[in-house]
Coordinates of C-alpha atoms in Angstrom, one line a residue:
X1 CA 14.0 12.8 31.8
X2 CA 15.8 13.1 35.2
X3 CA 18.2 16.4 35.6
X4 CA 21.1 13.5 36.2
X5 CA 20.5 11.4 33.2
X6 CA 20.0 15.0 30.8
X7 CA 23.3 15.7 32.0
X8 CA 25.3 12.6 31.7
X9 CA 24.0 12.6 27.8
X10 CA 25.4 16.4 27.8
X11 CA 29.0 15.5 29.0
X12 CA 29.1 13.2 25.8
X13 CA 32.0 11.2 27.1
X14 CA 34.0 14.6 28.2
X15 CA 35.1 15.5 31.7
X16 CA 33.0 18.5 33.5
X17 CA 35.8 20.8 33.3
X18 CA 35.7 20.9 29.7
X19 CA 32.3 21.7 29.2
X20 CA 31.7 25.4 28.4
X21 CA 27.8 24.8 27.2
X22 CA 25.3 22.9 29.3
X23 CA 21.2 22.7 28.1
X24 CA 19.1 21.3 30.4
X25 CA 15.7 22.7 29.2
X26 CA 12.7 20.6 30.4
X27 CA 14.4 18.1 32.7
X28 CA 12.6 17.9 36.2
X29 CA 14.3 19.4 39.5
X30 CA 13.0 17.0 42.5
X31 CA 12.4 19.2 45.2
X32 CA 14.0 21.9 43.4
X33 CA 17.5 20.1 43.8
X34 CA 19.7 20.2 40.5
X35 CA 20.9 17.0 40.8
X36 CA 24.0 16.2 38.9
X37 CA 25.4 20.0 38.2
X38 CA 28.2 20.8 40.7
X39 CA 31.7 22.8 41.4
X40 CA 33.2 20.6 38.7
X41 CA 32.2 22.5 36.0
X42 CA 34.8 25.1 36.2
X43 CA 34.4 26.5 33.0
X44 CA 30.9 26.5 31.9
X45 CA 30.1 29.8 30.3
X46 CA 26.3 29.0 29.5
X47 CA 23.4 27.3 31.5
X48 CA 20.3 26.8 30.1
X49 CA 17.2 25.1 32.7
X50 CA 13.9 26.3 31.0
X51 CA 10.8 24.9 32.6
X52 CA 12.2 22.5 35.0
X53 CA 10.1 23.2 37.9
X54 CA 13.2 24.9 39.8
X55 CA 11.7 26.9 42.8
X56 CA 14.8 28.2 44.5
X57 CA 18.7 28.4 43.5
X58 CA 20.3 28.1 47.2
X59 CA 21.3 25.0 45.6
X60 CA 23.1 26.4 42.5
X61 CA 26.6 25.4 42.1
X62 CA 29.5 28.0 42.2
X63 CA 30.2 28.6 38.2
X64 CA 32.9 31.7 38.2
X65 CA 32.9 31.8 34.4
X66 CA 29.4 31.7 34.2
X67 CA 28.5 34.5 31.9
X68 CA 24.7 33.5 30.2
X69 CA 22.0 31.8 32.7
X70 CA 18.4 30.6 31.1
X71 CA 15.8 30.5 33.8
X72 CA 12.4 30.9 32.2
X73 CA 9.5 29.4 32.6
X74 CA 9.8 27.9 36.5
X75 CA 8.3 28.9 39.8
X76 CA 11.2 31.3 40.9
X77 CA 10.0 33.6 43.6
X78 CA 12.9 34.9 45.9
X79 CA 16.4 34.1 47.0
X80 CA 18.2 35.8 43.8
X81 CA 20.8 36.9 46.1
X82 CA 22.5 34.0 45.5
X83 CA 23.5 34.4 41.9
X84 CA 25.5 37.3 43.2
X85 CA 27.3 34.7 45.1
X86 CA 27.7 32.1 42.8
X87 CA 27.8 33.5 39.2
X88 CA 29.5 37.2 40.0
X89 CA 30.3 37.3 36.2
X90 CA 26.8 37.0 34.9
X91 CA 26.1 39.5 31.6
X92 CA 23.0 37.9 30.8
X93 CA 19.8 36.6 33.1
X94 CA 16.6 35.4 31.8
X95 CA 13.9 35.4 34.3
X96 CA 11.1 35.4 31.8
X97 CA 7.1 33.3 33.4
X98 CA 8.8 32.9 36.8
X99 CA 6.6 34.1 40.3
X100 CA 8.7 37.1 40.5
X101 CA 6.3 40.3 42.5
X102 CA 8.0 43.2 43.1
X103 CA 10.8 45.5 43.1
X104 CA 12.5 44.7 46.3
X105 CA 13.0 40.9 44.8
X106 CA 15.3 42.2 42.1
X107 CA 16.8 44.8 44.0
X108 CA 19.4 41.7 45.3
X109 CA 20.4 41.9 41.3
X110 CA 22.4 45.5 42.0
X111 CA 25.9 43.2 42.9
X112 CA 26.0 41.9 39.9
X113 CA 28.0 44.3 38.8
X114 CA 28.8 43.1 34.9
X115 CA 25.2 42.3 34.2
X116 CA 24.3 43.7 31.2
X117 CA 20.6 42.3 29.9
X118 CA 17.7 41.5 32.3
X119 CA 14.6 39.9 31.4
X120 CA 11.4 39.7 33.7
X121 CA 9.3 38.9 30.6
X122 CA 5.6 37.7 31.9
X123 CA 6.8 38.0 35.2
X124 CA 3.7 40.0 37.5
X125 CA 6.2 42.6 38.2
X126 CA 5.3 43.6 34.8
X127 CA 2.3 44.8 35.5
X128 CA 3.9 47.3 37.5
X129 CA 3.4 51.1 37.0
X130 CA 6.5 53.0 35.4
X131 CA 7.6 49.6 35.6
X132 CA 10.8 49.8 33.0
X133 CA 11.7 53.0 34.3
X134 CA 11.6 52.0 38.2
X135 CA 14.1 48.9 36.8
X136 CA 16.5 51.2 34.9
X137 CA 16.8 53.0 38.1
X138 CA 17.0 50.4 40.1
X139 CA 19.7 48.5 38.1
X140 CA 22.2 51.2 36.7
X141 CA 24.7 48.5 35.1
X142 CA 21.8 47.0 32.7
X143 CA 21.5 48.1 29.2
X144 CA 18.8 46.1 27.9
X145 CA 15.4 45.0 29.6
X146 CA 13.4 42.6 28.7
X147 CA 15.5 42.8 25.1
X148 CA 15.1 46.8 24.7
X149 CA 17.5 49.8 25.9
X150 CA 15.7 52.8 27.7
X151 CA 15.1 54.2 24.3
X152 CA 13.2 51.4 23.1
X153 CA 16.4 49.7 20.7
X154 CA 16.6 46.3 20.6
X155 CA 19.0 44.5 21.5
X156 CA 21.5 42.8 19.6
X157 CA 21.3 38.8 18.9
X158 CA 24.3 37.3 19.8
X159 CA 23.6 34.6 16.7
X160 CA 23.5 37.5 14.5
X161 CA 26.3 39.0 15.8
X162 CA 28.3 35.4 15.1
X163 CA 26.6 35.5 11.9
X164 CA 27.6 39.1 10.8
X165 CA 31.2 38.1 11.8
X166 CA 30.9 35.5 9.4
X167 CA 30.0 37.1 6.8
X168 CA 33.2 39.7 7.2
X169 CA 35.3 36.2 7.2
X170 CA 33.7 34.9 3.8
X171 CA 34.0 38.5 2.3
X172 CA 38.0 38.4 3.0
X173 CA 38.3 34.7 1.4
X174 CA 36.7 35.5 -1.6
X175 CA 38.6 39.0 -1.6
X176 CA 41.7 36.5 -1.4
X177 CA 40.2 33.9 -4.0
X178 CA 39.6 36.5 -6.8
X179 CA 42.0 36.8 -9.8
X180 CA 43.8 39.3 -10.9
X181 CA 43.2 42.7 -11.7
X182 CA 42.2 43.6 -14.7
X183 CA 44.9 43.6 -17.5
X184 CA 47.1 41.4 -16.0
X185 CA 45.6 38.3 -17.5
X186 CA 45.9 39.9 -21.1
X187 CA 49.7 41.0 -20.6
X188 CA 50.1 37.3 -19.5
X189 CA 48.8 36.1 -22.6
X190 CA 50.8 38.3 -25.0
X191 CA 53.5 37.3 -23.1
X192 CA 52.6 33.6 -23.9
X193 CA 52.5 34.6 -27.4
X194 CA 55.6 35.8 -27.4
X195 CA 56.9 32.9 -25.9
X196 CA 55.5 30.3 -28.8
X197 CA 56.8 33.2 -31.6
X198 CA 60.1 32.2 -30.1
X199 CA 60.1 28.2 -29.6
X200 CA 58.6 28.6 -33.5
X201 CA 61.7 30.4 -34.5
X202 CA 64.0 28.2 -32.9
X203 CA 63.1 25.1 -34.0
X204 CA 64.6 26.4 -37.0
X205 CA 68.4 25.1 -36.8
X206 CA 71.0 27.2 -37.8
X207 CA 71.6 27.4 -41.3
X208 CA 67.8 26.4 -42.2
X209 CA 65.7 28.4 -44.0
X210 CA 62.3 29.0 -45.5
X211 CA 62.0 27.6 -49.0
X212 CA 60.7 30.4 -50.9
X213 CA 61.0 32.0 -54.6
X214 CA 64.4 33.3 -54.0
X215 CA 65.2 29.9 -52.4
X216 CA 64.3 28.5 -56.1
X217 CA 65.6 31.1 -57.9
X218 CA 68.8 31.0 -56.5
X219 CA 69.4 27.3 -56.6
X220 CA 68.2 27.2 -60.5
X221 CA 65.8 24.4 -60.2
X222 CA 64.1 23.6 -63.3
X223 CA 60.8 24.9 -62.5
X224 CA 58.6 26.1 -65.7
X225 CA 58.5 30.1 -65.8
X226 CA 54.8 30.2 -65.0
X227 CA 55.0 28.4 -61.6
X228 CA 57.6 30.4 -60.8
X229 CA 55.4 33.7 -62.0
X230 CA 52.4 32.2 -59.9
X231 CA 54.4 31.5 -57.1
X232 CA 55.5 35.0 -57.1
X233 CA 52.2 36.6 -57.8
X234 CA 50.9 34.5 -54.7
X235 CA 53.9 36.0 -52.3
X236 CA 53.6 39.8 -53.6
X237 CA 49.8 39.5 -53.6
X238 CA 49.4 42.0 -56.6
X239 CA 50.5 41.7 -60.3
X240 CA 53.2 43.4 -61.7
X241 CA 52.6 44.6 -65.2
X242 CA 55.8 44.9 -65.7
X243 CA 57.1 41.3 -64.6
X244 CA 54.3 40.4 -67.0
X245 CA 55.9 42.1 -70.0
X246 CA 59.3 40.8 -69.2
X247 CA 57.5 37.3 -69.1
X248 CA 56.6 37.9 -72.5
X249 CA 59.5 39.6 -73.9
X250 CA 61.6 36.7 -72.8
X251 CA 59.1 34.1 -74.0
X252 CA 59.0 35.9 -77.6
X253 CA 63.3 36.3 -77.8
X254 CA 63.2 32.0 -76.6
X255 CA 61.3 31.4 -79.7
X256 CA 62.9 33.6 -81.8
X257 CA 65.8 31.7 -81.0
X258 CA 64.7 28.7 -81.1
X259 CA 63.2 29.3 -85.0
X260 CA 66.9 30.7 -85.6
X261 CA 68.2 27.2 -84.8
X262 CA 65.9 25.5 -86.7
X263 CA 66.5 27.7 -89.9
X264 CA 70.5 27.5 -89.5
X265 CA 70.0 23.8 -89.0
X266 CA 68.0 23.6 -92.1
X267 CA 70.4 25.8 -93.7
X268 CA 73.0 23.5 -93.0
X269 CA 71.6 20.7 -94.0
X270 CA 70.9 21.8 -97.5
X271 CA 75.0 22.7 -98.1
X272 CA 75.4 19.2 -97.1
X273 CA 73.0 18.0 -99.8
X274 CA 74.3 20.4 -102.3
X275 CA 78.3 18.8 -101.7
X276 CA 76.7 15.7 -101.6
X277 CA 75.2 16.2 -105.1
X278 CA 78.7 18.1 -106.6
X279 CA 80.6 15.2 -105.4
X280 CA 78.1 12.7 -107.6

């Protein structure tokens, strides 16, 4: 695909001065002419052209904000003066399988003053003896080559480092999702508890209460005595031995009573006949 057409179907229907990300990885340069990138893209942060047969960047745009630039894989040589010109706020260069030699080609790196991470990755200067240490030198601003410090650290991935951040974000939401500490749920549902103990109660009007064996007592209704015993038995829970020989001694003096009656009515009955006879 042509570096003008790759570009167009970037912008997705925005202007150039909104775009802050531009990936034009595998597109072909024609004579080494980026055709289609220009001033307008005032605030593009990160270019990406891998393998696009670029040769030379006299014709890279000026991008200010510029901060991450992808160049692997093409037949760079020379002439990296110019980034210095164009891209002064570079932090991170990738000149990883270009045609780059010798020391004196990346010596014209030393005014970029904020750049950070360098790498010459399968470049020949590679091959070169006391090769990291002659680029540490050379560059003092760099921390990383080719993705290591001078003591042989790697260097950070920026999509880790997003991803790390990430994680802190989704440890503080679920920190703000959990529930209560413990304890607090149980006081909250004694507290309910206590609550329906108290809409029981007062559905009670004033006035109302409780039938119970006082309730019946009190009132006299004709209940037979051993209802009323069982019913008390079942609120006290134990027997009384004493109720129980109340119970009887009352039951006994009832009968008594009643075989009184009967013998005074008899006795009665049998003056009556005796008169009745006299009379005669």
């Amino acid at each position: 695909m042509e570096m003008k057409k790759r570009i167009n179907l970037e912008l997705r229907n925005r202007a150039p001065e909104e775009v802050t990300e531009l990936v034009l990885d595998n597109c072909l340069c024609v004579n080494g002419e980026i055709e289609g990138l220009n001033d307008t893209f005032k605030k593009l942060e990160f270019l990406s052209m891998a393998n696009v047969e670029l040769s030379s960047l006299a014709r890279l745009p000026s991008l200010n904000k510029l901060r991450k630039l992808e160049l692997s894989d093409n037949i760079i040589s020379g002439g990296l003066e110019v980034l210095a010109e164009k891209c002064p706020n570079l932090t991170y260069l990738n000149l990883s399988g270009n045609k780059i030699k010798d020391l004196s080609t990346v010596e014209a790196l030393q005014n970029l003053k904020n750049l950070k991470s360098l790498d010459l990755f399968n470049c020949e200067i590679t091959n070169l003896e006391d090769y990291r240490e002659s680029i540490f030198e050379l560059l003092q601003q760099i921390t990383y080559l080719d993705g290591f410090d001078q003591d042989d650290n790697e260097a950070p991935d920026s999509e880790e480092e997003d991803d790390e951040d990430g994680d802190e974000d989704d440890e503080d939401e679920e920190e703000d999702e959990a529930g209560p500490p413990e304890g607090f749920e149980e006081e909250e549902e004694e507290e309910e508890d206590d609550d329906d103990e108290d809409e029981a109660g007062s559905d009670l009007g004033e006035g109302e209460e409780e039938v119970g064996l006082s309730y019946l007592m009190k009132e006299e209704i004709q209940v037979n005595r051993p209802f009323l015993h069982a019913l008390k038995m079942n609120c006290l829970g134990t027997e009384d031995e004493e109720d129980d020989d109340d119970y009887v001694e009352e039951g006994e003096e009832e009968e008594e009573e009643e075989e009184e009656g009967l013998r005074g009515e008899k006795r009665k009955r049998d003056a009556e006949d005796d008169g009745e006879e006299e009379d005669d």
